[in-house]
Tab-separated table of C-alpha atoms in Angstrom:
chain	number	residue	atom	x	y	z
A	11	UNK	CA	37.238	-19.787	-19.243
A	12	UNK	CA	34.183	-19.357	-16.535
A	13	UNK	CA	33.973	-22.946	-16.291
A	14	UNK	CA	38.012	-23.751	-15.734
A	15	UNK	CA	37.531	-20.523	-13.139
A	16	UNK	CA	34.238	-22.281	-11.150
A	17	UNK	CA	35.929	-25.753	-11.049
A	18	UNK	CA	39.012	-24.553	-8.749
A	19	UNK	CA	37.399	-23.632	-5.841
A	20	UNK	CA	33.694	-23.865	-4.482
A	21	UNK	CA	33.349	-20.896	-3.431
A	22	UNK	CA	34.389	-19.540	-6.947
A	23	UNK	CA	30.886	-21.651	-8.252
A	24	UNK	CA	28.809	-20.516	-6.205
A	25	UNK	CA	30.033	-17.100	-7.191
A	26	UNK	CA	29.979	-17.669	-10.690
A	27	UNK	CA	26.108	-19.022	-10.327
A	28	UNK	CA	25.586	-16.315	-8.029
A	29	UNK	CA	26.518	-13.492	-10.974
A	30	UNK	CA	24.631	-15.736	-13.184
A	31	UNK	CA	21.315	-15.505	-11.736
A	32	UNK	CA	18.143	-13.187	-12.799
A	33	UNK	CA	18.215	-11.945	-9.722
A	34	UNK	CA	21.679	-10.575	-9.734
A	35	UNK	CA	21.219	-8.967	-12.860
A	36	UNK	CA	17.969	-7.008	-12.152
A	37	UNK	CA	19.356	-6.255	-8.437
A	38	UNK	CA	22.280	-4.485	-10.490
A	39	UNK	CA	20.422	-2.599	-13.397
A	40	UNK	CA	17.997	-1.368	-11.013
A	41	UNK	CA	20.645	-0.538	-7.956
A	42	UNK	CA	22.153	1.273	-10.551
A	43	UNK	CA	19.568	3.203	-11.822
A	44	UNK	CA	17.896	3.950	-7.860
A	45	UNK	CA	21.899	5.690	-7.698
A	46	UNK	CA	21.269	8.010	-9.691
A	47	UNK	CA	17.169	8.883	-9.094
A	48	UNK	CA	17.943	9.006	-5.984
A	49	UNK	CA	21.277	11.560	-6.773
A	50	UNK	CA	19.001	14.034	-8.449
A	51	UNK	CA	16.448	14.052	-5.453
A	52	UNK	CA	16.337	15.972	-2.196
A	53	UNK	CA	15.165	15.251	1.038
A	54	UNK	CA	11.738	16.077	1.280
A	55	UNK	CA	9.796	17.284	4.059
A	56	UNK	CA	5.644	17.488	3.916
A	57	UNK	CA	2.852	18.625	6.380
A	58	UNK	CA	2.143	15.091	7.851
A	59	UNK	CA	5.899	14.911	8.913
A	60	UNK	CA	6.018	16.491	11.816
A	61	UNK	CA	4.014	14.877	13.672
A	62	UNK	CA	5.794	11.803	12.924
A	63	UNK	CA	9.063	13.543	13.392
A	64	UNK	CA	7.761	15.150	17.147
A	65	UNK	CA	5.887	11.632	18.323
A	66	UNK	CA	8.449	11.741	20.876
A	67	UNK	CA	6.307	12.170	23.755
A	68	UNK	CA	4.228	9.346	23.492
A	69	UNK	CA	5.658	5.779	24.742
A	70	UNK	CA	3.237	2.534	23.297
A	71	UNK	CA	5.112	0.680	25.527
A	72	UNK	CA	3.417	2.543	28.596
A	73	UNK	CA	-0.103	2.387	26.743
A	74	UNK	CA	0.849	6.212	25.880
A	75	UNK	CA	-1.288	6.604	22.327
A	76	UNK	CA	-1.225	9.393	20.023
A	77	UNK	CA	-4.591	10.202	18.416
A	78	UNK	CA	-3.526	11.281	15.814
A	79	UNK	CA	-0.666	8.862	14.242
A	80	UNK	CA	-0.527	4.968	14.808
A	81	UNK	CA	3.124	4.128	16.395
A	82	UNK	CA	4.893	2.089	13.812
A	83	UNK	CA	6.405	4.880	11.867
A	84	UNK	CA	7.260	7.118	14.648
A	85	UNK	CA	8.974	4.108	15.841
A	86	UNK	CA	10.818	3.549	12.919
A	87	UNK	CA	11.844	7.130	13.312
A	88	UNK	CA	13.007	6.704	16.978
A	89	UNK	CA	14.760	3.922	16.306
A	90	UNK	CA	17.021	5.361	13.479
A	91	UNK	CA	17.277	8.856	15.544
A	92	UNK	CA	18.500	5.939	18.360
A	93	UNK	CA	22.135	6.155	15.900
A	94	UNK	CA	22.209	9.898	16.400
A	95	UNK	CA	20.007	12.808	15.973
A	96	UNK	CA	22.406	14.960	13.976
A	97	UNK	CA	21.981	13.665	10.602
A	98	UNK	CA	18.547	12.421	11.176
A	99	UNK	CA	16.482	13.034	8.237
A	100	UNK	CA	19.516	11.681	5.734
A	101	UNK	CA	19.590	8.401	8.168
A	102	UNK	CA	15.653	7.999	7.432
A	103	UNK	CA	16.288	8.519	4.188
A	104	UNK	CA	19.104	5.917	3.719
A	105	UNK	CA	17.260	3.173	5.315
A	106	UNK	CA	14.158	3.981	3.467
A	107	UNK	CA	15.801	3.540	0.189
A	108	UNK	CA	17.662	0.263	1.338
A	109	UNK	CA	14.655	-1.465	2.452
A	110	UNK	CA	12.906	-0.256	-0.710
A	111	UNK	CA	15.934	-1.643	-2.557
A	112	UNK	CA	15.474	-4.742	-0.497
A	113	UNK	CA	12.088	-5.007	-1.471
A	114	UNK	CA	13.002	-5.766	-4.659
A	115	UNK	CA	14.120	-9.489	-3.500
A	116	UNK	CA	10.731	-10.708	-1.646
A	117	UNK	CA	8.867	-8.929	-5.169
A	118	UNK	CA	10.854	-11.388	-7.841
A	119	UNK	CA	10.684	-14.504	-5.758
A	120	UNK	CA	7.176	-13.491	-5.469
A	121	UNK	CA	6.861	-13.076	-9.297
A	122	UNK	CA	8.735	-16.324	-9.640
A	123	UNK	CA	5.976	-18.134	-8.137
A	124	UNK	CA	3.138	-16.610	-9.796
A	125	UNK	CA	4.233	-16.340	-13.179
A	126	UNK	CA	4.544	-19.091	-15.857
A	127	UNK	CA	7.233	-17.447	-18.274
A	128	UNK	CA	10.462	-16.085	-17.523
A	129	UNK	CA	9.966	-12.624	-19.551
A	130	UNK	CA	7.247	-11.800	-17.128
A	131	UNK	CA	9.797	-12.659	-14.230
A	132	UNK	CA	12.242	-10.209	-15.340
A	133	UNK	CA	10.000	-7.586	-16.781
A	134	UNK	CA	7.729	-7.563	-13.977
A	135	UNK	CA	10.730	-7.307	-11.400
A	136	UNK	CA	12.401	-4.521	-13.619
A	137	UNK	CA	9.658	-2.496	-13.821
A	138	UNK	CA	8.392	-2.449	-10.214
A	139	UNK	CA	12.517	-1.723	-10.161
A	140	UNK	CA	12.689	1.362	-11.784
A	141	UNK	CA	9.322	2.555	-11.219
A	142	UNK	CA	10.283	6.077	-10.389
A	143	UNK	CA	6.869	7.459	-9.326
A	144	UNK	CA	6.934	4.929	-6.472
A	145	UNK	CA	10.697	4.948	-5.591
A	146	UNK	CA	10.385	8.788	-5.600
A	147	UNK	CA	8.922	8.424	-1.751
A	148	UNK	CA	11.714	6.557	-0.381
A	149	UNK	CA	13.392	10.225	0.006
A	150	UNK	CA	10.015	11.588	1.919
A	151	UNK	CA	9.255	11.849	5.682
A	152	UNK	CA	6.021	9.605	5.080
A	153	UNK	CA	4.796	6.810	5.775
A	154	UNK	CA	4.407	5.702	1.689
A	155	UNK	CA	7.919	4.383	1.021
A	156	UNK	CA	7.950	2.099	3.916
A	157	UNK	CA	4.138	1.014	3.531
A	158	UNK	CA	5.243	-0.086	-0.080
A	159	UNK	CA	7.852	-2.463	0.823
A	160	UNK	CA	5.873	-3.704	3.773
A	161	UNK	CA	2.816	-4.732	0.652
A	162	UNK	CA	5.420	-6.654	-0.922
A	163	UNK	CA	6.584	-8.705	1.964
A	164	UNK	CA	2.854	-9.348	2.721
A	165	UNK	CA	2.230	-10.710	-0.732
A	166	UNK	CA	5.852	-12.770	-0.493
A	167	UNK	CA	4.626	-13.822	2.607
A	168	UNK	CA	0.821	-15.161	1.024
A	169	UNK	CA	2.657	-16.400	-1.928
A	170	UNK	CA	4.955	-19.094	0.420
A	171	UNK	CA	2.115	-20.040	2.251
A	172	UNK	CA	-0.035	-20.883	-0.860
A	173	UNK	CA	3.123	-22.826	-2.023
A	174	UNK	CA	3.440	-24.989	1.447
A	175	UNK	CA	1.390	-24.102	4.020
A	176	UNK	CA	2.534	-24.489	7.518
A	177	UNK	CA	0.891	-23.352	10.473
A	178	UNK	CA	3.496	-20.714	11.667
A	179	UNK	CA	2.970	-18.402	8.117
A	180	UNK	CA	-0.429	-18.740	8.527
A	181	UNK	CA	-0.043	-16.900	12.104
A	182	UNK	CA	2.873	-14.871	10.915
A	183	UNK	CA	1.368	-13.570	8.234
A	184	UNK	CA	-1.944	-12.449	9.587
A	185	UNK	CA	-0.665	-10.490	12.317
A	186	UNK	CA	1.500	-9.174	9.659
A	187	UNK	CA	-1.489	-7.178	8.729
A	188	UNK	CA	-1.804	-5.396	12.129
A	189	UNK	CA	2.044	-4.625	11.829
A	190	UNK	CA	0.839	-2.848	8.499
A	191	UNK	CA	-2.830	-1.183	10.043
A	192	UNK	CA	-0.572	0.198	12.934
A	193	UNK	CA	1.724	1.703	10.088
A	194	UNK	CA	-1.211	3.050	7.963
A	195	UNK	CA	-4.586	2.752	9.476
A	196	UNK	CA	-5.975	2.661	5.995
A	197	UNK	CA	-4.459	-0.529	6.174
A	198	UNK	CA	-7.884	-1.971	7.947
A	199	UNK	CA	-8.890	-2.345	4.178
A	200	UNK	CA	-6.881	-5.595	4.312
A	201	UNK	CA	-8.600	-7.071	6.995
A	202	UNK	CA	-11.805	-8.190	5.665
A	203	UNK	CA	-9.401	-9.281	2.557
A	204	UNK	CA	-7.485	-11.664	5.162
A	205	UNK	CA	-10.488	-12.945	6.637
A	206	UNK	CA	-12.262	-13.604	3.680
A	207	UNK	CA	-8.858	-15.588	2.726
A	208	UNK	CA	-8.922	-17.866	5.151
A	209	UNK	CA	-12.759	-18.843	4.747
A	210	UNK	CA	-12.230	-19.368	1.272
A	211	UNK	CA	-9.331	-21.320	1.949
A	212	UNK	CA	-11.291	-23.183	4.264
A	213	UNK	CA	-13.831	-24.397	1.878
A	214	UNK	CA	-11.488	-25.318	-0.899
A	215	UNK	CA	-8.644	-26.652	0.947
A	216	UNK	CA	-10.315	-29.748	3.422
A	217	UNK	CA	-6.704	-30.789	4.103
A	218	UNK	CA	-5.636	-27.553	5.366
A	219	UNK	CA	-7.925	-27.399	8.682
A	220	UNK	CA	-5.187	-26.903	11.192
A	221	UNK	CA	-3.545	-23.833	9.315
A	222	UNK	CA	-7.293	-22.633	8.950
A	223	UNK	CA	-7.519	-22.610	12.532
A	224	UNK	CA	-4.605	-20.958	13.769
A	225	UNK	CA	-4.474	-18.594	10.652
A	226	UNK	CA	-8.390	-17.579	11.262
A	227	UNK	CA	-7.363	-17.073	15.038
A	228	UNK	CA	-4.231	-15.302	14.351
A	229	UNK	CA	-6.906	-13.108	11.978
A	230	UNK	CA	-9.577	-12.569	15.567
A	231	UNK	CA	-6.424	-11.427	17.403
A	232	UNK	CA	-5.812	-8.700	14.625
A	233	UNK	CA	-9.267	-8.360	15.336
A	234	UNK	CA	-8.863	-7.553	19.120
A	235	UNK	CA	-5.521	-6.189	18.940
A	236	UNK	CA	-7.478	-3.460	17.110
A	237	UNK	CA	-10.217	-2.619	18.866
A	238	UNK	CA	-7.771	-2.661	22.379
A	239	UNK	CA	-6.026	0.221	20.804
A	240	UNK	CA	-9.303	1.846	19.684
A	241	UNK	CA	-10.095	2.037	23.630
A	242	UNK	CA	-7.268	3.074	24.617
A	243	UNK	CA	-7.041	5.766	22.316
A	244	UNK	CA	-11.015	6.766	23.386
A	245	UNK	CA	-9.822	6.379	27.303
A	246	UNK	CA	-7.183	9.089	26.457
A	247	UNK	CA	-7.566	11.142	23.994
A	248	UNK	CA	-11.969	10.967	23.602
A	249	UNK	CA	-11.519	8.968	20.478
A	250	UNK	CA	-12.672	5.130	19.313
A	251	UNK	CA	-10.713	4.660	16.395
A	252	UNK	CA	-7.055	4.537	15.479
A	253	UNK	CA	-6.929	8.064	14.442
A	254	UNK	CA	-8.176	11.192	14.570
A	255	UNK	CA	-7.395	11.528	10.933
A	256	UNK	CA	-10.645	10.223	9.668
A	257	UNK	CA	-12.259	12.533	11.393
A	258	UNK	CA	-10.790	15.597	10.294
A	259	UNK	CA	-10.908	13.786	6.679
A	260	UNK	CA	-14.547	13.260	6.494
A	261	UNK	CA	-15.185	16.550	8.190
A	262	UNK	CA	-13.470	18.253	5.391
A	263	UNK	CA	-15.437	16.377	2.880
A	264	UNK	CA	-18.809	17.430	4.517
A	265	UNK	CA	-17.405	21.033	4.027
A	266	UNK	CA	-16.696	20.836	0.251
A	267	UNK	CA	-19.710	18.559	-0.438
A	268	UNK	CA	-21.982	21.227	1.312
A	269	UNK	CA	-23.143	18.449	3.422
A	270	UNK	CA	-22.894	19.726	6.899
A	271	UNK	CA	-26.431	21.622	6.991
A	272	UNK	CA	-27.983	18.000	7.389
A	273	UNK	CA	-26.944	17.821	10.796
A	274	UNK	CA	-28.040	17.830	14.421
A	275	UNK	CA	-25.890	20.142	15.974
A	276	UNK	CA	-26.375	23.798	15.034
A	277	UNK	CA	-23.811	25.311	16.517
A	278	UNK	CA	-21.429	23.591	14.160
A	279	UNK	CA	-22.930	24.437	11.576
A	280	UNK	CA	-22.879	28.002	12.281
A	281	UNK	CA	-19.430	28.078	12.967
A	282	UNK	CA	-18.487	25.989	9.361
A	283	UNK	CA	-21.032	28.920	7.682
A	284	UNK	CA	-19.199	31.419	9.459
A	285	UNK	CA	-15.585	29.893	7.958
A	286	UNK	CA	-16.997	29.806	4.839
A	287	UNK	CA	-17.770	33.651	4.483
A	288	UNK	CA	-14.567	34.551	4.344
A	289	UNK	CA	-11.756	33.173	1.143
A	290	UNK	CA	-10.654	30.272	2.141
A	291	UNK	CA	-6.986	29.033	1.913
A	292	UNK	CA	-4.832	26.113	2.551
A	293	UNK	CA	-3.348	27.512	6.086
A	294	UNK	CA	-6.688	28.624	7.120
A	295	UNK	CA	-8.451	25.759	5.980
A	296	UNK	CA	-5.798	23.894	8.421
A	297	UNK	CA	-6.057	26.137	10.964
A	298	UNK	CA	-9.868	25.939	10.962
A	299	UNK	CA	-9.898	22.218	11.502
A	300	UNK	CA	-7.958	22.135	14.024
A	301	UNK	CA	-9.812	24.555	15.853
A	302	UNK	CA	-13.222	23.053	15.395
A	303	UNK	CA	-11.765	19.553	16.962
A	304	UNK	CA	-10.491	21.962	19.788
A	305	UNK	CA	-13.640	23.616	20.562
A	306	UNK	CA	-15.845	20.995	20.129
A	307	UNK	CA	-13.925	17.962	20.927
A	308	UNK	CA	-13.263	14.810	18.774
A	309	UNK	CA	-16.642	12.389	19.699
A	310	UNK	CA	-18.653	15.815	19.252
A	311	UNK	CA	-17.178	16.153	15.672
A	312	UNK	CA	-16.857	12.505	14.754
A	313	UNK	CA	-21.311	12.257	15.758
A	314	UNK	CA	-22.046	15.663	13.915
A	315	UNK	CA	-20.269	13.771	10.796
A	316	UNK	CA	-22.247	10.659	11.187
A	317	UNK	CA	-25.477	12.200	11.651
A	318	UNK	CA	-25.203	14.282	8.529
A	319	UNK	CA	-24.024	10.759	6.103
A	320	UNK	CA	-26.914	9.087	7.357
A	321	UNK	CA	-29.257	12.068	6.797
A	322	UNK	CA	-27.692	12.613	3.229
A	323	UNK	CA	-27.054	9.114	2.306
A	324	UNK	CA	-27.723	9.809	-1.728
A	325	UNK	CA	-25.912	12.507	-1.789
A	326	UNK	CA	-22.320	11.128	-0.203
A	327	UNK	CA	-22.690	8.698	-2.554
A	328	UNK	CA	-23.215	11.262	-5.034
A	329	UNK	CA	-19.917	12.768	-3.954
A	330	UNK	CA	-17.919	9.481	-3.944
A	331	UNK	CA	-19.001	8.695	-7.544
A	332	UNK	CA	-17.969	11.965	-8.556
A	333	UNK	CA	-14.674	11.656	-7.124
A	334	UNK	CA	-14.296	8.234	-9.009
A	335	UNK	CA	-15.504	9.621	-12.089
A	336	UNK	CA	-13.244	12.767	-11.919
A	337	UNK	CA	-10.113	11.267	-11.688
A	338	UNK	CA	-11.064	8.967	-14.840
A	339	UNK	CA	-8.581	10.773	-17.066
A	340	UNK	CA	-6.280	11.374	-14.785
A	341	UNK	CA	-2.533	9.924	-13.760
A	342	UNK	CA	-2.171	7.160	-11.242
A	343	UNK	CA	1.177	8.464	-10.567
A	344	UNK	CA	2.182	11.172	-8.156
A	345	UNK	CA	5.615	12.977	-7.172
A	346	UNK	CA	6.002	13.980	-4.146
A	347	UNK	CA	9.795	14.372	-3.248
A	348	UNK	CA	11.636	17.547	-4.340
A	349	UNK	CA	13.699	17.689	-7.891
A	350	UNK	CA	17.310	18.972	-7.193
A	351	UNK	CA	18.140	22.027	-9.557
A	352	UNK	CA	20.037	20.163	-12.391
A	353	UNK	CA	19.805	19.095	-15.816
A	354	UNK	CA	20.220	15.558	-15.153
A	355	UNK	CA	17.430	16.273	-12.333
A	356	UNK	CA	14.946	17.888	-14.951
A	357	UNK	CA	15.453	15.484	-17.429
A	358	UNK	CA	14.664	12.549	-15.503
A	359	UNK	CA	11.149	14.475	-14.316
A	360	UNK	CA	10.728	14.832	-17.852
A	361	UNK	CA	10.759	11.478	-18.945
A	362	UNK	CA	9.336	10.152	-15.329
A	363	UNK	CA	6.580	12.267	-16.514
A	364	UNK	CA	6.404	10.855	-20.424
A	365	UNK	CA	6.678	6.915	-19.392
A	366	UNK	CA	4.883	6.548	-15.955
A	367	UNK	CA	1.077	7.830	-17.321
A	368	UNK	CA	-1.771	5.587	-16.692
A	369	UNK	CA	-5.333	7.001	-16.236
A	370	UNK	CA	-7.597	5.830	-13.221
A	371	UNK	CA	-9.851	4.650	-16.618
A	372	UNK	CA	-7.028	2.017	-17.079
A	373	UNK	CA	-7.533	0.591	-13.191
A	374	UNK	CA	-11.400	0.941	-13.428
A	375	UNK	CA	-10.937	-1.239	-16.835
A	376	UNK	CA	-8.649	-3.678	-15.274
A	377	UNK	CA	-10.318	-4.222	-12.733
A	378	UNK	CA	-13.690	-5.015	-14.420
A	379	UNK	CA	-12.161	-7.216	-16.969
A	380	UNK	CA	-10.115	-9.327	-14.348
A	381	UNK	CA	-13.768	-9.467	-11.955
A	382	UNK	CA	-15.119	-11.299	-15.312
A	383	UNK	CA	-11.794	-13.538	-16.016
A	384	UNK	CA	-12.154	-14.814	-12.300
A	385	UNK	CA	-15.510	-15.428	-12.812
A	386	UNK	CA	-15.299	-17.342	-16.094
A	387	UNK	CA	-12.150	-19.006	-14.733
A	388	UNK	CA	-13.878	-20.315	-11.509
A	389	UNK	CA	-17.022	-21.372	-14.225
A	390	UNK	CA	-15.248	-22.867	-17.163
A	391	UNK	CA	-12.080	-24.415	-15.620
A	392	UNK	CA	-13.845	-25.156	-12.324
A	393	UNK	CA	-10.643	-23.535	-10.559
A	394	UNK	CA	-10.484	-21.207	-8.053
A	395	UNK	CA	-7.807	-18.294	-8.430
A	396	UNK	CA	-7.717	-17.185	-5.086
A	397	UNK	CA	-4.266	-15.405	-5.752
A	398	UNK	CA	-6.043	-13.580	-8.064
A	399	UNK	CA	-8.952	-12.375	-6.409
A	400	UNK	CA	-6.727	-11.374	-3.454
A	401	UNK	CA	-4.944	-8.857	-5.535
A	402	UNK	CA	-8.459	-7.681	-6.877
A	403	UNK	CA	-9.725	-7.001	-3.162
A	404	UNK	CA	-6.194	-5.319	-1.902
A	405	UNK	CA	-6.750	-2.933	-4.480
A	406	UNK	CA	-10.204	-1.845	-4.688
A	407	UNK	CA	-10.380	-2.151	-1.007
A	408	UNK	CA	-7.084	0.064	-0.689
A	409	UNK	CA	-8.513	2.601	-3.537
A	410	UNK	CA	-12.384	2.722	-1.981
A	411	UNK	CA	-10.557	3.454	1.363
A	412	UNK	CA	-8.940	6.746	-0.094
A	413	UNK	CA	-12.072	7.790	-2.088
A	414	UNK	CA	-14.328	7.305	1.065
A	415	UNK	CA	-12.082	8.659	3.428
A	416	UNK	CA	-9.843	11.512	1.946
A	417	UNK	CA	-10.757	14.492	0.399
A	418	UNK	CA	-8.018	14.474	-1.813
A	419	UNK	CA	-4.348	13.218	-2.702
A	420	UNK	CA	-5.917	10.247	-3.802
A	421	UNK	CA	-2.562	9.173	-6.007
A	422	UNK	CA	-0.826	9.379	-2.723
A	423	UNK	CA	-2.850	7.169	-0.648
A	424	UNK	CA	-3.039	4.559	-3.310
A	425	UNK	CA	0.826	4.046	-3.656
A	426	UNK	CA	1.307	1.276	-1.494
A	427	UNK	CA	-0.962	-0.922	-4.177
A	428	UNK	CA	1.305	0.035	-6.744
A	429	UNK	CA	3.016	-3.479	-5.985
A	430	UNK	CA	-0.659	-5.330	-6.407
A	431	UNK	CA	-1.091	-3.482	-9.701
A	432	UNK	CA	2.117	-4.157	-11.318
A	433	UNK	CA	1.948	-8.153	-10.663
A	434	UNK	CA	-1.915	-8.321	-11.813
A	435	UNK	CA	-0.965	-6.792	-14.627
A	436	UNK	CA	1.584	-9.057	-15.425
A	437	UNK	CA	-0.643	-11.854	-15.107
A	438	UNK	CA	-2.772	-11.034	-18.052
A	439	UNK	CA	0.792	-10.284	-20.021
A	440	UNK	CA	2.423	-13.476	-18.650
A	441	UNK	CA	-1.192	-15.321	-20.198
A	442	UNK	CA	-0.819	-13.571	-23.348
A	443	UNK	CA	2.913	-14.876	-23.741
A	444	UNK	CA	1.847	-17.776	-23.383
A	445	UNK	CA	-0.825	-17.407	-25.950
A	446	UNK	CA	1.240	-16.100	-28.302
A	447	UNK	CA	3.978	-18.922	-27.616
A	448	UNK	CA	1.242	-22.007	-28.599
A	449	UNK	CA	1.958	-22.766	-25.507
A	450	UNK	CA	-1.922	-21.817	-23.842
A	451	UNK	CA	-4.541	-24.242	-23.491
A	452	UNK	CA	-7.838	-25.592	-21.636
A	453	UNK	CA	-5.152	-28.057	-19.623
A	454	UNK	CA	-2.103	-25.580	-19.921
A	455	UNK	CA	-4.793	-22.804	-18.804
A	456	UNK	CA	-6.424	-24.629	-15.859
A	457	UNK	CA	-3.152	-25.898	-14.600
A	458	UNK	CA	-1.805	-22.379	-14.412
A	459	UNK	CA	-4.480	-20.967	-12.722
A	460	UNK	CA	-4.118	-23.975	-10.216
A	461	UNK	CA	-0.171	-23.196	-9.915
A	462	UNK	CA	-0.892	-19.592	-9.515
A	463	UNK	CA	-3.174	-20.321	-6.904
């Protein structure tokens, strides 16, 4: 019946292949099930949005910087509000969860390439999908839900140039990255990764000098790009970096570590003993920072923190093993939008709760055992998975970025790897399939590692 249907008109093919098409199918299941997450959630409000929400005094395109938040979501923000300012927060909202929908498209094509079996197409792809502890952000006034779908365009966007590189996704792609730095400033993680990309490229791919040029240069103007804004954030607001957010980070750490005795400058000191006399709470913690980077100004604060690492080198490191060692047993997962009051609401917590578990002790593991497949791939086969290994640095780089610079909310900061961790683990699946199919060999095993780059 399909078949007499498809051969009457052309249009009625291309519809029939259309509806088909793995791609349809997991775009409906998971549309679908996003309908209804997203019914039982509210729109969620947290400390950091405000001043994303009230950037509107600042102009980038007058060199107008804030210190405290890079422009790209602000932007994103003004642009929307742009549509009208009534219904604001709902229009954020909306086009947060259609881009994250969106996303969805660049991560199977991506999978597509990378993967060798068709279950780990779909499964990967349905489970990045429905993954509600990351599509639980795309109804929050942060940064997260769009940082998320801008990872998985960046890895779409390494994935086609691996395939057939050309000279303009080489440049595209690496100023991609300062699209995504100017978004989150944690971000700058990826920019040794990128570098380090292109130099590896350069010494395994001879035939690929031109995109090696222009991609490495595209990579120096990142560079630049970066360190312009950095002045002009020190010319106005007193501060070389991208934001003032680090400071008042590590600042906080060298409070709860008990660091800040190590110092040069006394009279901060004094004034951090003379918080910590008193019980300290969440407002007046707040309250206290800011008043400290008031008094004192930012290049005052951001020296008194480097002078007390380098005096207590042993013991920051002390600190960030501890951090990595506490969250061991705990979930990689975080929620962070509100629940509506409903059954359907609770239930779906519930089992968000039961599924999506996965101690740190799982990534730490991962991690380790993939360092040693590289290596014994690159030794044995004599291939290089450079695919591979770029995963591996976007996420230890993204996770020793939020252990060295936050004191805390560590499953936040970490979301926007989610992507990275779903598709390396469905490498080592999509290998076992294959394993399990008589289908793995030395030739079968060294040619896949070739095709997945």
């Amino acid at each position: 019946m399909l078949k007499g249907f498809a051969s009457k008109r052309k249009w009625q093919e291309r519809f029939i292949k259309i509806i088909s098409a793995d791609l349809c199918w997991i775009l409906i299941v998971c549309g679908i099930f996003r309908i209804i997450y997203y019914s039982t959630l509210l729109t969620t409000l947290h400390s950091d949005s405000s001043s994303y929400l009230n950037y509107y005094n600042r102009d980038i395109f007058r060199g107008q910087i804030d210190s405290f938040r890079t422009p790209v979501y602000p932007y994103f923000i003004k642009l929307i509000s742009l549509f009208g300012k009534d219904n604001l927060l709902r229009n954020i909202v909306s086009i947060q969860c259609i881009i994250s929908f969106l996303s969805l498209i660049s991560f199977f094509y991506t999978a597509k390439s990378v993967f060798a079996t068709r279950r780990a197409i779909l499964f990967s792809s349905l489970v990045f999908g429905v993954m509600m502890p990351v599509i639980n952000f795309d109804t929050s006034i942060i940064t997260e839900s769009f940082a998320v779908s801008a990872i998985v365009l960046l890895i779409s966007l390494i994935t086609s140039y691996l395939q057939k590189p050309k000279i303009w996704k080489a440049v595209f792609f690496s100023l991609f990255v300062f699209f995504l730095i100017m978004l989150r400033p944690s971000a700058i993680a990826l920019l040794p990764v990128l570098i380090f990309f292109w130099i590896i490229r350069f010494r395994i791919c001879k035939n690929e000098r031109k995109e090696f040029f222009f991609g490495l240069t595209a990579s120096c103007v990142v560079v630049i790009l970066i360190f312009c804004y950095a002045a002009l954030n020190n010319k106005q607001n007193g501060y070389f970096g991208l934001s003032t957010v680090t400071t008042k980070n590590q600042l906080d750490i060298l409070i709860n570590s008990n660091m800040y005795k190590n110092g040069s400058d006394p009279e901060i000191s004094e004034m951090i003993e003379a918080y910590l006399s008193e019980p300290e709470t969440e407002a007046r913690r707040l309250l206290f920072l800011q008043k400290i980077k008031n008094d004192y100004g930012k290049k005052r604060i951001s020296d008194f923190i480097t002078v007390n690492i380098l005096n207590s080198p042993g013991r920051y490191l002390k600190r960030i093993c501890g951090r990595v060692i506490y969250l061991g047993q705990r979930n990689i997962f975080t929620n962070y939008s509100n629940h509506k009051k409903t059954m359907l609401a609770e239930r779906l917590n519930k089992i968000e709760m039961l599924i999506f578990y996965l101690p740190f002790n799982f990534l730490y593991f991962l991690l380790g055992y993939s360092l040693v497949s590289i290596v014994k791939c690159r030794n044995k086969l004599k291939v290089f998975p450079l695919f591979e290994l770029l995963i591996w640095l976007m996420i230890i780089m993204q996770f020793a970025v939020a252990i060295i610079g936050a004191p805390g909310e560590y499953q936040r900061l970490i979301v926007p790897t989610i992507p990275c961790l779903v598709i390396f683990v469905f490498i080592y699946i999509d290998k076992y399939w294959l394993l399990i199919s008589k289908q793995y060999s030395a030739d079968k095993a060294k040619a896949w590692a070739q095709s997945s780059f």
